[in-house]
mmCIF file of C-alpha atoms in Angstrom:
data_model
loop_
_atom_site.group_PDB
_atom_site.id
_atom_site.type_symbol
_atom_site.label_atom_id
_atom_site.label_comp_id
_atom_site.label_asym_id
_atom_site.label_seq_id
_atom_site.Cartn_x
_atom_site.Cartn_y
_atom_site.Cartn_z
ATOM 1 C CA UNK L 1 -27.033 96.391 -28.124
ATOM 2 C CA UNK L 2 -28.001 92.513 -28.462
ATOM 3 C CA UNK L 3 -26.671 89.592 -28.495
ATOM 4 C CA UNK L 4 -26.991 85.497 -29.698
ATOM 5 C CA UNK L 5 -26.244 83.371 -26.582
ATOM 6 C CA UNK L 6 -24.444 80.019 -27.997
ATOM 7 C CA UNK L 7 -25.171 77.160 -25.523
ATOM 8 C CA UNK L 8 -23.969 73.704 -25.726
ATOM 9 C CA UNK L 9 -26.307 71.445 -23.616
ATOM 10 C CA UNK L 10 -27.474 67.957 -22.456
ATOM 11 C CA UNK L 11 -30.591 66.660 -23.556
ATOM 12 C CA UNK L 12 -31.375 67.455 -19.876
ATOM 13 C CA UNK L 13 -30.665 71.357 -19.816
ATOM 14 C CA UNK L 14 -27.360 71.296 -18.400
ATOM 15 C CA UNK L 15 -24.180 72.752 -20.237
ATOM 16 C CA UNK L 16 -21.275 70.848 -17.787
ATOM 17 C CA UNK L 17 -20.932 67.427 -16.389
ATOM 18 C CA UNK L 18 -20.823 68.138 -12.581
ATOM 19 C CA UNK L 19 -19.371 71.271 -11.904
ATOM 20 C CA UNK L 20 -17.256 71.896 -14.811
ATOM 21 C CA UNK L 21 -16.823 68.917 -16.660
ATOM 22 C CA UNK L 22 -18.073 69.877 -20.605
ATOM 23 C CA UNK L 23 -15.412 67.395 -22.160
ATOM 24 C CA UNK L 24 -18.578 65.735 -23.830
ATOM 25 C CA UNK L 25 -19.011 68.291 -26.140
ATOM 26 C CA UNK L 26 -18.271 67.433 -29.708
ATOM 27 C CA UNK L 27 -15.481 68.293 -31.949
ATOM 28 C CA UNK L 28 -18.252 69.676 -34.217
ATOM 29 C CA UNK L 29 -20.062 71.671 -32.114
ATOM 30 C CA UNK L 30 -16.571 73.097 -31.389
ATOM 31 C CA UNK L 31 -15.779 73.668 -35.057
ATOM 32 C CA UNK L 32 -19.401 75.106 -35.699
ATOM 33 C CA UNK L 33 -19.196 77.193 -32.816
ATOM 34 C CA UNK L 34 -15.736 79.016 -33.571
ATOM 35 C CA UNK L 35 -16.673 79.745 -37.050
ATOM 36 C CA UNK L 36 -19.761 81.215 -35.766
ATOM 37 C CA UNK L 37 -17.867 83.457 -33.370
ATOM 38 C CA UNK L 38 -15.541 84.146 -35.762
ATOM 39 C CA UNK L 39 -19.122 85.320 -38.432
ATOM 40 C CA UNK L 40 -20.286 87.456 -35.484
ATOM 41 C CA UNK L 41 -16.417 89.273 -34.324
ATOM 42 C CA UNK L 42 -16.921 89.562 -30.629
ATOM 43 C CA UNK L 43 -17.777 87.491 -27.861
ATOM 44 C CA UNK L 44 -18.618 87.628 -24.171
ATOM 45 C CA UNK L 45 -17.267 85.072 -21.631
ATOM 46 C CA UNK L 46 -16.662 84.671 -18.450
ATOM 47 C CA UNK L 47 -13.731 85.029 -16.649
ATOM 48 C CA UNK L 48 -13.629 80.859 -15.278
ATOM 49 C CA UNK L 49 -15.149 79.629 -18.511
ATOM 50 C CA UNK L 50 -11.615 81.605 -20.368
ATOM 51 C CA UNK L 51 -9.312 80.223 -18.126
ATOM 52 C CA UNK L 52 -10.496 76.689 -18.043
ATOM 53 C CA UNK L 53 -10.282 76.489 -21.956
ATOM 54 C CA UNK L 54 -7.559 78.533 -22.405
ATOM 55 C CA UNK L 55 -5.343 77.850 -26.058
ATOM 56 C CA UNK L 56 -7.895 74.914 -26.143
ATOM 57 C CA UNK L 57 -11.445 77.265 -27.408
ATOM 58 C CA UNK L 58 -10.114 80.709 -26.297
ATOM 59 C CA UNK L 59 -9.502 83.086 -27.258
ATOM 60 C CA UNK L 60 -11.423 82.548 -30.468
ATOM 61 C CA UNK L 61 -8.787 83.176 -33.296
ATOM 62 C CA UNK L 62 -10.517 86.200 -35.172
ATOM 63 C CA UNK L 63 -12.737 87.396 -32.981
ATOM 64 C CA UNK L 64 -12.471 90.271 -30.145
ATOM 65 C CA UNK L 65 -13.002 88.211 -26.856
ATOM 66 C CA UNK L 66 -14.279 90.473 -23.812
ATOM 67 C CA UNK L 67 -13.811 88.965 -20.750
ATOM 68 C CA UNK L 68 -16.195 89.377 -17.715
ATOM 69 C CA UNK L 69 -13.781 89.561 -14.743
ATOM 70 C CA UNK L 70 -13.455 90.999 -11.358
ATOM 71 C CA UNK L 71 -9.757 90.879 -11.592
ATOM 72 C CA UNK L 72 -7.529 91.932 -14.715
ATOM 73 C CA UNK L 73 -5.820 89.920 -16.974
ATOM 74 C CA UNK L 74 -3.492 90.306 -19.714
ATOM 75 C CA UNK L 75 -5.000 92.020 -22.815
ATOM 76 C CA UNK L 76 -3.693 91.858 -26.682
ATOM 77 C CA UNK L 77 -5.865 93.180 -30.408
ATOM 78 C CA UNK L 78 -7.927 90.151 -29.583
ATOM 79 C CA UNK L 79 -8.380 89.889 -25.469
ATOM 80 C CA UNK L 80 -10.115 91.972 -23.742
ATOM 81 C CA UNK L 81 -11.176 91.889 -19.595
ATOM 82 C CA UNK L 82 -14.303 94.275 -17.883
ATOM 83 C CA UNK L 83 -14.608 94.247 -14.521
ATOM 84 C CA UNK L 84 -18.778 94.383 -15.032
ATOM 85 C CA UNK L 85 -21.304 93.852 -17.705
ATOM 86 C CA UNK L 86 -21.919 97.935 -18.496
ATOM 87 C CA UNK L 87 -17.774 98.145 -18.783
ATOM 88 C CA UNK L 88 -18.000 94.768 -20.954
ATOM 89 C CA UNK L 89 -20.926 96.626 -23.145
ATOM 90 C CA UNK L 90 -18.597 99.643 -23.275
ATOM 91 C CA UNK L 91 -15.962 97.622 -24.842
ATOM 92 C CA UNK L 92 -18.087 96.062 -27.220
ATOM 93 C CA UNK L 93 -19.059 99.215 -28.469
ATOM 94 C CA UNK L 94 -15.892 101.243 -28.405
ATOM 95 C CA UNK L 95 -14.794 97.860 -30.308
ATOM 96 C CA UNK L 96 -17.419 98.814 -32.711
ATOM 97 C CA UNK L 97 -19.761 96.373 -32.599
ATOM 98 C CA UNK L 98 -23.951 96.417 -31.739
ATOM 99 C CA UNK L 99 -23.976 93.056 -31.071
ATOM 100 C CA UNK L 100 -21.879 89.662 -29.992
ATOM 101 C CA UNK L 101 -22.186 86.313 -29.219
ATOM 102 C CA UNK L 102 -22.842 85.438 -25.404
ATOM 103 C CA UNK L 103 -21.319 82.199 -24.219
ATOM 104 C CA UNK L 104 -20.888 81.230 -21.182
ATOM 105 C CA UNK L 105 -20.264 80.935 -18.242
ATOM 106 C CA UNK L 106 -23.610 80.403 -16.217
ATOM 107 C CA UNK L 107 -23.104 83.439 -14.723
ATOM 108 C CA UNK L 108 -22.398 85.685 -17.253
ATOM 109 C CA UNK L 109 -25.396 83.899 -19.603
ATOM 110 C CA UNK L 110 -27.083 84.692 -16.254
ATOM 111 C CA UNK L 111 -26.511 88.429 -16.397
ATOM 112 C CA UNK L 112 -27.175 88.852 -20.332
ATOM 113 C CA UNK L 113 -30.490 87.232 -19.821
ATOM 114 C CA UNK L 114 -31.131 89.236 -17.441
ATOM 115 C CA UNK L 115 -29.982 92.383 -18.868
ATOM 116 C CA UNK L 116 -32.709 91.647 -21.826
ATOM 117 C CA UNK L 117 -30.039 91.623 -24.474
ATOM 118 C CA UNK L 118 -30.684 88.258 -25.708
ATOM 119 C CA UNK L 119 -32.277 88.638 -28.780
ATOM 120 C CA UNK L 120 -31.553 84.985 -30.377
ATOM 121 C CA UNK L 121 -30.748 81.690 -28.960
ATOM 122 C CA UNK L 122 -28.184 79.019 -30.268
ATOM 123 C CA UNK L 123 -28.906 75.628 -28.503
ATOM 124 C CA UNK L 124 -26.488 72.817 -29.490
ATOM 125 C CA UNK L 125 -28.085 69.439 -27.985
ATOM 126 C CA UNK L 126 -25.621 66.923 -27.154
ATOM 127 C CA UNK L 127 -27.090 63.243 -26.755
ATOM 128 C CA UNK L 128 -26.528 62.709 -23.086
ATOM 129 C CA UNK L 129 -28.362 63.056 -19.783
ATOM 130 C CA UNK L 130 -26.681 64.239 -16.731
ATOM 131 C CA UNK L 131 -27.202 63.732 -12.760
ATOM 132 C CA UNK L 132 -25.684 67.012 -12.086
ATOM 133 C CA UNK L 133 -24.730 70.274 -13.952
ATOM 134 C CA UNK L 134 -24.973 73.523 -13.948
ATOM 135 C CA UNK L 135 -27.909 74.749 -16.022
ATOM 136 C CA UNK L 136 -27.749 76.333 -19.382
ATOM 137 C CA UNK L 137 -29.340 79.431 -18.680
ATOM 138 C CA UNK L 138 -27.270 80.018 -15.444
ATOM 139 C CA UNK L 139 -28.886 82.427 -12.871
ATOM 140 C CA UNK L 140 -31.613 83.782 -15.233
ATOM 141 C CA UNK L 141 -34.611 85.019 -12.976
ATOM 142 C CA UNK L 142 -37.106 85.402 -15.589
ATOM 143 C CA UNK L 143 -39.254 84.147 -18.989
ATOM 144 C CA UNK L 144 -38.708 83.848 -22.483
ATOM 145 C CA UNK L 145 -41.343 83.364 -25.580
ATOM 146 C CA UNK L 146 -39.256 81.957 -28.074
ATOM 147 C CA UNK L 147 -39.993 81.249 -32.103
ATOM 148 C CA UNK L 148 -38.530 78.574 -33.340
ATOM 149 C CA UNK L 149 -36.571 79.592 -36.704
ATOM 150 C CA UNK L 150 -34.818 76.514 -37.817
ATOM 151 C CA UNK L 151 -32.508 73.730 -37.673
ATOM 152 C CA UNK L 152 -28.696 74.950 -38.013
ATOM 153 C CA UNK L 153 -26.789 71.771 -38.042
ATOM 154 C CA UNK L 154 -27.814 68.573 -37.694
ATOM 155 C CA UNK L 155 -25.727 65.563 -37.083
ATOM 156 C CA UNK L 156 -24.768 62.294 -34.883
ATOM 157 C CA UNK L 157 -22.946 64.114 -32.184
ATOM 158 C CA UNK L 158 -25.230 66.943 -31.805
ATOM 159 C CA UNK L 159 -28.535 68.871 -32.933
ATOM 160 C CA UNK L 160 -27.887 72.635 -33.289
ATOM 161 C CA UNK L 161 -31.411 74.780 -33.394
ATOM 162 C CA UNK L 162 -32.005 78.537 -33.416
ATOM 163 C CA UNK L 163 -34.452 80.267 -31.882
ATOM 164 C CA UNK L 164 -35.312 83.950 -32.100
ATOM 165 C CA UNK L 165 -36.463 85.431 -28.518
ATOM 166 C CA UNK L 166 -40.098 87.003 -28.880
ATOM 167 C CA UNK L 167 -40.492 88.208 -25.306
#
């Protein structure tokens, strides 16, 4: 199983404001991101990053969203909670998928990283530079070798580039 990891981030490598503060990201980037969800049919996101956004970004409207969660929340055809990432992968797949989009919080992009499931990136670079945040790729202990494969959107608000993950 793989999976893209969608970021939004500073110029700066951080993907909130502070602690939690990611009002600065773009409309567009929010568009561009849901459709992209949407394209791939299942996401992965933690339990904090759900709530905090809830009926504002998720749950993604046509797209299974598996929640990484310690506690249990209430599921529907579209909303789905594991208590760990193997029970999250288990969903995924008895969802029927092989891969999904990754995105966020830091701790769950933490534990995909880590997991070596990342096979593609999605950076979204916001034009702003931040004192504090948390960092995009969350508690990741290790090195990537990434290629470069092209410019997906590129606009005022935001520069959207893709990167495939070579090692």
């Amino acid at each position: 199983m793989k999976s893209t990891l969608y970021v939004a981030s500073s110029i700066n490598g951080f993907m909130t404001r502070g602690e939690t503060d990611s009002g600065w990201v773009s409309d567009k980037d929010e568009k561009i991101f849901a459709d992209h969800c949407r394209k791939a049919g299942c996401i992965l996101v933690g339990r904090k990053t759900f709530d905090q956004y809830l009926n504002v970004v998720y749950p993604v409207p046509g797209a299974h969203n598996v929640v990484l969660s310690s506690k249990a929340g209430a599921e529907n055809h579209l909303v789905h909670y594991a208590q760990d990432l193997n029970k999250a992968l288990e969903k995924i797949h008895a969802l029927g998928f092989d891969r999904f989009v990754t995105v966020g919080g830091s701790n769950v992009i933490g534990q995909v990283l880590n997991a070596g499931l990342v096979d593609e990136i999605l950076v979204s670079f916001h034009p702003y530079v931040f004192a504090k945040g948390l960092p995009t790729m969350g508690g990741f202990m290790g090195e990537l070798n990434l290629k470069f494969t092209g410019i997906v959107e590129q606009h005022p608000e935001l520069l959207l580039l893709r990167y495939a993950v070579v090692s």
